[in-house]
Amino acid sequence: MVTEFLVFALVGTLNAATPLVLAGLGEVVLERSGAGFNLGIEGTMLAGALAGVLGSAAAGPWAGLAAGTTAGLCFGALHAAGLLAGVDTVLVGIVLTVLGTGLTTYLSQVLNPPGQPALGAPTLPVLGGSVGAGSVLAVGLTATTWWMLRGTRFGLRLRACGDDADIATTRGIPVRRQRVVAALVAGAFAGLAGAVLALASIGTFVPLMTGGRGFIALAVVIVARRTALGVVGGALFFAVFDALALLAQTYDLGLPVEAYQALPYLVTLILLCLEGQRRVRPKETP
Amino acid sequence: MTVLELCSASRRFPRVQALDRVDLAVRPGEVHALLGENGAGKSTAIRILAGLDHPDPGEVRLDGRAVRFASRTDALRHGIGLVPQTESLVGELTLAENLALAEPHRVVRRRAASRRLREAATTVGVAVDPDVRTRDLGRGQRQLAELVLALAQDARVLLLDEPTAALGPYETRDMFTRLRALAAAGVAVLFITHRLAEVRAVADTVTVLAHGRVAWSGAGSDVDDATLIRTMVGDLPDTPTREPRTAIGAPVLRLAAVSADCGDPIHDLSLDVHAGEVVGVLGVAGNGQRALAEVAAGRVRPAGGTRTETGSVAYVPETRLDGLLPGRAVRWSAVVSRLREPRFARRGVVDRGAVTRFATDLLARHDVRPPDPGLPVLTLSGGNQQKLLVGRELDNGPAAAVLHGPTQGLDVRSAKEILSEIARAAAGGTGVLLVSADPGEVREVADRVVVLSGGRVVGEFPAADFDDALVRRLTAGGDE
């Protein structure tokens, strides 16, 4: 009983962490380029989730992941267009989230009526067992992003743009181009995160199924201090509470189910307050 | 044997001829000083040589052939390195990563970059760790790191725009040792300065620019200081004969042994400003001016010592937009520091009419143009923004006023108007502390002069004793 519970908790945590890691990595890339932050992750993930389900139903689970990524890339392109047009980053993000929410809710009613058979996520054999491809991808992409940021000229240029755009410009770095690429990457990652979320959990699309995870991904990036490796730690931490909320529906954990469901959001709030405290702590001399 | 030269290069900007048929040549193994006052065209000349600007008309020649660099990066490919006045190192990255930014390899070759930087550092005898984030280096170290970076990119010409502006005396001497080492290694070095002492310390050749023209050029050993100063600043205008102010009263602002940081620290500094007196603070920028102004104005609490004021203290900060509301209508900037006065509010609601009437009046009194309180502050020229700020601060006869570089960047006419505002305030009994980089204006308006160096007062004398010899000593950086 206890062992079974722990196994479920572990698997649940990994599953819940995967979309947060993927969306968080994209956000790290975007923020390190100095292009602001992406409040549109939530909407992009929803678009990725719907596209993932549709793609998977049409041509198999791998096509689902590809379709989710592509949908995210389209949202990333909108974000990039907003950057180029000089629109405020908060506005662009809100527009993307509203667009993603409305569009997917509408399209899912037209294209993906409820009651369809549940789809599965692609799996890969790892150490004799089978593991969701999303989690394997998340591990691989974490390593890639980490290396990209410190081991490639592209990554260094990206960080230069985020550090000081004026200096980057005098050093001959095309700041706008770097940021456009970053926005596309961030969109694609968020779309993939959405597809993994939909396929690896219930295997179908439900309107608003992301339940604020796009915003939790933003919180993860803040706690992770905008590093790729930090995102994994932050995502796992948040995912524990997400998994608890899920388990509370099956097991009697003492408190009402609703309390556990509120837990991830409560923890987010507390962590962000602590992080904020750290930031505003006054310096010794003004 | 010339590597890089300007041939009869001119460059005109709106309202000013920055360069007028300038010839300038740099040779390998030589340290060449480009001397001149602010606005003499030094930076324009260096920007053109570095590929950041183009002469019009005129040309840049490299190894005797006319060239046109597309960018700074392009110039660098031809072996011309620039150490700009403002930093160009990415602070988040290490020096090795800064080098990798500019290299053709897509994958960073960290070890190779570090090795090349170490080699370059050895050439000039600097110990620079290529694997430390450049933000964590000291100011002097960063300046040397820029030099090493240019060298590691195979620069054979090094252009330095006021490399010592941000450095203390010790770091400056160190920088000069490196420049000599570079020249000894066969690099052509051209650096901008406006301090005569630096020319004497390091340069083989001197070119003096004045008003965009070459006023003198030749070997440093062929010319005496007096000639250089005369060619650089022209004949100094006569000191206007001014009655010494007689109505100087009791102290209105006292600093007793104050210390503060602000990135530009002052130590144990004591200074009194009396009613009706103008105290000028002179010295090379970066010697504590900012901390002194901020502490005197009461914006920063000193870490040690005490500050006493007897009444309101007006403040005109170094960056004028810090004291204004840049994007909003002029009327709000005109009253922002005294919105609490009952005349501007009725039962806690701002009385727009009263604000507008007051602002219109203020603009007229201080000759701010155009006198329209509804225009955004940013649409005013710099001179009028400054008149607005100075006018607002001095308008209601504060007990004391702190002005930091109030005429910086202004044209002659606006500068004169600001100075007469200051004189008028002092005549009305305000004690003025004028922090300035311009000995000329201090001489014009101050009663007493203090010289600031390394965050301490190193000299104090009545303005009557403030003669050309002193200007020379200050200009020459002999105050260190």
Coordinates of N, CA and C in Angstrom, one line a residue, chain B residues 264-350:
Chain B
D264 N 31.2 56.4 -6.0 CA 32.2 57.5 -6.3 C 32.4 58.1 -5.0
P265 N 33.1 57.4 -4.1 CA 33.0 57.8 -2.7 C 33.7 59.1 -2.2
I266 N 33.2 59.6 -1.1 CA 33.9 60.7 -0.4 C 34.3 60.2 1.0
H267 N 35.4 60.8 1.5 CA 35.8 60.3 2.8 C 36.1 61.6 3.7
D268 N 35.5 61.5 4.9 CA 35.9 62.5 5.9 C 35.8 64.0 5.3
L269 N 34.8 64.3 4.6 CA 34.8 65.5 3.9 C 34.0 66.6 4.7
S270 N 34.7 67.7 4.9 CA 34.0 68.8 5.7 C 33.9 70.0 4.8
L271 N 32.7 70.6 4.8 CA 32.5 71.8 3.9 C 31.3 72.6 4.5
D272 N 31.5 73.9 4.5 CA 30.4 74.8 4.9 C 30.0 75.6 3.7
V273 N 28.7 75.8 3.6 CA 28.2 76.8 2.6 C 27.4 77.8 3.4
H274 N 27.8 79.1 3.1 CA 27.2 80.2 3.9 C 26.1 80.9 3.0
A275 N 25.2 81.5 3.7 CA 24.1 82.2 3.0 C 24.7 83.3 2.0
G276 N 24.2 83.3 0.8 CA 24.6 84.3 -0.1 C 25.9 84.0 -0.8
E277 N 26.4 82.8 -0.6 CA 27.8 82.5 -1.1 C 27.7 81.4 -2.2
V278 N 28.5 81.5 -3.2 CA 28.6 80.4 -4.2 C 29.9 79.7 -4.0
V279 N 29.8 78.4 -3.6 CA 31.0 77.6 -3.5 C 31.2 76.7 -4.7
G280 N 32.3 76.8 -5.4 CA 32.5 76.0 -6.6 C 33.3 74.8 -6.2
V281 N 32.9 73.6 -6.7 CA 33.7 72.4 -6.4 C 34.3 71.9 -7.8
L282 N 35.6 71.9 -7.8 CA 36.3 71.5 -9.1 C 37.0 70.2 -8.9
G283 N 37.3 69.6 -9.9 CA 38.2 68.4 -9.9 C 37.8 67.5 -11.1
V284 N 38.7 66.5 -11.3 CA 38.5 65.6 -12.4 C 37.3 64.7 -12.1
A285 N 36.4 64.5 -13.0 CA 35.2 63.8 -12.8 C 35.5 62.4 -12.2
G286 N 34.6 61.9 -11.3 CA 34.8 60.6 -10.7 C 35.7 60.7 -9.4
N287 N 35.8 61.9 -8.9 CA 36.6 62.0 -7.7 C 35.7 62.3 -6.5
G288 N 34.5 61.9 -6.5 CA 33.6 62.0 -5.4 C 32.5 63.1 -5.6
Q289 N 32.5 63.7 -6.8 CA 31.5 64.7 -7.1 C 30.1 64.2 -6.8
R290 N 29.8 63.0 -7.3 CA 28.4 62.5 -7.3 C 28.0 62.3 -5.8
A291 N 28.9 61.7 -5.0 CA 28.5 61.4 -3.6 C 28.4 62.8 -2.9
L292 N 29.3 63.7 -3.2 CA 29.2 65.0 -2.5 C 27.8 65.7 -2.8
A293 N 27.5 65.7 -4.0 CA 26.2 66.4 -4.4 C 25.0 65.7 -3.8
E294 N 25.0 64.3 -3.8 CA 23.8 63.6 -3.3 C 23.7 63.8 -1.8
V295 N 24.9 63.8 -1.1 CA 24.8 63.9 0.3 C 24.5 65.4 0.7
A296 N 25.1 66.3 0.0 CA 24.8 67.7 0.3 C 23.3 68.0 0.1
A297 N 22.7 67.4 -0.9 CA 21.3 67.7 -1.3 C 20.4 66.9 -0.3
G298 N 21.0 66.0 0.5 CA 20.1 65.3 1.4 C 19.4 64.1 0.8
R299 N 19.9 63.7 -0.4 CA 19.2 62.5 -1.0 C 19.8 61.2 -0.5
V300 N 21.1 61.3 -0.1 CA 21.7 60.1 0.4 C 22.2 60.4 1.8
R301 N 21.9 59.5 2.7 CA 22.4 59.7 4.1 C 23.8 59.3 4.2
P302 N 24.7 60.2 4.7 CA 26.1 59.8 4.8 C 26.3 58.6 5.7
A303 N 27.3 57.7 5.3 CA 27.6 56.6 6.1 C 28.3 57.0 7.4
G304 N 29.0 58.1 7.4 CA 29.6 58.6 8.6 C 29.6 60.2 8.5
G305 N 29.8 60.8 9.7 CA 29.8 62.2 9.8 C 28.4 62.8 9.8
T306 N 28.3 64.1 9.9 CA 27.0 64.7 10.0 C 26.7 65.8 9.0
R307 N 25.5 66.0 8.6 CA 25.1 67.0 7.7 C 24.0 67.8 8.4
T308 N 24.2 69.2 8.4 CA 23.2 70.0 9.0 C 22.7 71.0 8.0
E309 N 21.4 71.2 8.0 CA 20.8 72.2 7.1 C 20.0 73.2 8.0
T310 N 19.8 74.4 7.5 CA 19.1 75.4 8.3 C 17.7 75.6 7.6
G311 N 17.5 75.2 6.4 CA 16.3 75.4 5.8 C 16.1 74.5 4.6
S312 N 15.3 74.9 3.6 CA 15.1 74.0 2.5 C 16.4 73.9 1.6
V313 N 16.7 72.8 1.0 CA 17.8 72.6 0.2 C 17.4 72.2 -1.2
A314 N 17.6 73.1 -2.2 CA 17.2 72.8 -3.6 C 18.3 71.9 -4.2
Y315 N 17.9 71.1 -5.2 CA 18.9 70.2 -5.8 C 18.7 70.1 -7.3
V316 N 19.7 70.3 -8.1 CA 19.7 70.1 -9.5 C 20.7 68.9 -9.7
P317 N 20.1 67.7 -10.0 CA 21.0 66.6 -10.1 C 21.8 66.6 -11.4
E318 N 22.8 65.7 -11.4 CA 23.7 65.7 -12.6 C 22.9 65.4 -13.9
T319 N 22.1 64.4 -13.8 CA 21.2 64.0 -14.9 C 19.9 64.8 -14.8
R320 N 19.7 65.7 -15.7 CA 18.6 66.7 -15.5 C 17.3 66.0 -15.5
L321 N 17.1 64.9 -16.3 CA 15.8 64.3 -16.3 C 15.4 63.6 -15.0
D322 N 16.4 63.4 -14.2 CA 16.1 62.8 -12.8 C 15.3 63.8 -12.0
G323 N 15.4 65.0 -12.4 CA 14.7 66.0 -11.6 C 13.4 66.5 -12.2
L324 N 13.0 65.9 -13.4 CA 11.8 66.3 -14.1 C 11.0 65.1 -14.4
L325 N 9.7 65.3 -14.8 CA 8.9 64.2 -15.2 C 8.9 64.2 -16.8
P326 N 9.8 63.5 -17.4 CA 10.1 63.7 -18.8 C 9.0 63.5 -19.7
G327 N 8.1 62.6 -19.5 CA 7.0 62.3 -20.5 C 5.8 63.2 -20.3
R328 N 5.7 63.9 -19.2 CA 4.5 64.6 -18.9 C 4.6 66.1 -19.2
A329 N 3.5 66.7 -19.1 CA 3.4 68.2 -19.5 C 4.3 68.9 -18.5
V330 N 4.9 70.0 -19.0 CA 5.8 70.8 -18.3 C 5.2 71.3 -16.9
R331 N 3.9 71.5 -16.9 CA 3.3 72.1 -15.7 C 3.5 71.2 -14.5
W332 N 3.5 69.9 -14.7 CA 3.7 69.0 -13.6 C 5.2 69.0 -13.1
S333 N 6.1 69.1 -14.0 CA 7.5 69.3 -13.5 C 7.7 70.6 -12.8
A334 N 7.0 71.6 -13.2 CA 7.1 72.9 -12.6 C 6.7 72.9 -11.1
V335 N 5.8 72.0 -10.7 CA 5.3 72.1 -9.4 C 5.6 70.8 -8.6
V336 N 6.2 69.8 -9.2 CA 6.2 68.5 -8.6 C 6.9 68.5 -7.2
S337 N 7.9 69.4 -7.0 CA 8.5 69.4 -5.7 C 7.7 70.2 -4.6
R338 N 6.6 70.8 -5.0 CA 5.9 71.6 -4.0 C 4.4 71.4 -4.1
L339 N 4.0 70.2 -4.6 CA 2.6 70.0 -4.7 C 1.9 70.0 -3.4
R340 N 2.6 69.8 -2.3 CA 2.0 69.8 -1.0 C 1.5 71.2 -0.6
E341 N 2.0 72.2 -1.2 CA 1.6 73.6 -0.8 C 0.1 73.7 -1.0
P342 N -0.5 74.3 0.0 CA -2.0 74.4 0.0 C -2.6 75.1 -1.3
R343 N -1.8 75.9 -1.9 CA -2.3 76.7 -3.0 C -2.6 75.8 -4.3
F344 N -1.9 74.6 -4.3 CA -2.1 73.7 -5.4 C -3.2 72.7 -5.2
A345 N -3.8 72.6 -4.1 CA -4.8 71.6 -3.9 C -6.0 72.2 -3.1
R346 N -7.1 71.6 -3.5 CA -8.3 72.1 -2.8 C -8.9 70.8 -2.2
R347 N -9.0 70.7 -0.9 CA -9.5 69.5 -0.2 C -8.9 68.2 -0.8
G348 N -7.6 68.2 -1.0 CA -6.9 67.0 -1.4 C -6.9 66.7 -2.9
V349 N -7.7 67.6 -3.6 CA -7.7 67.4 -5.1 C -6.8 68.5 -5.7
V350 N -5.9 68.0 -6.7 CA -5.0 69.0 -7.3 C -5.8 70.0 -8.1

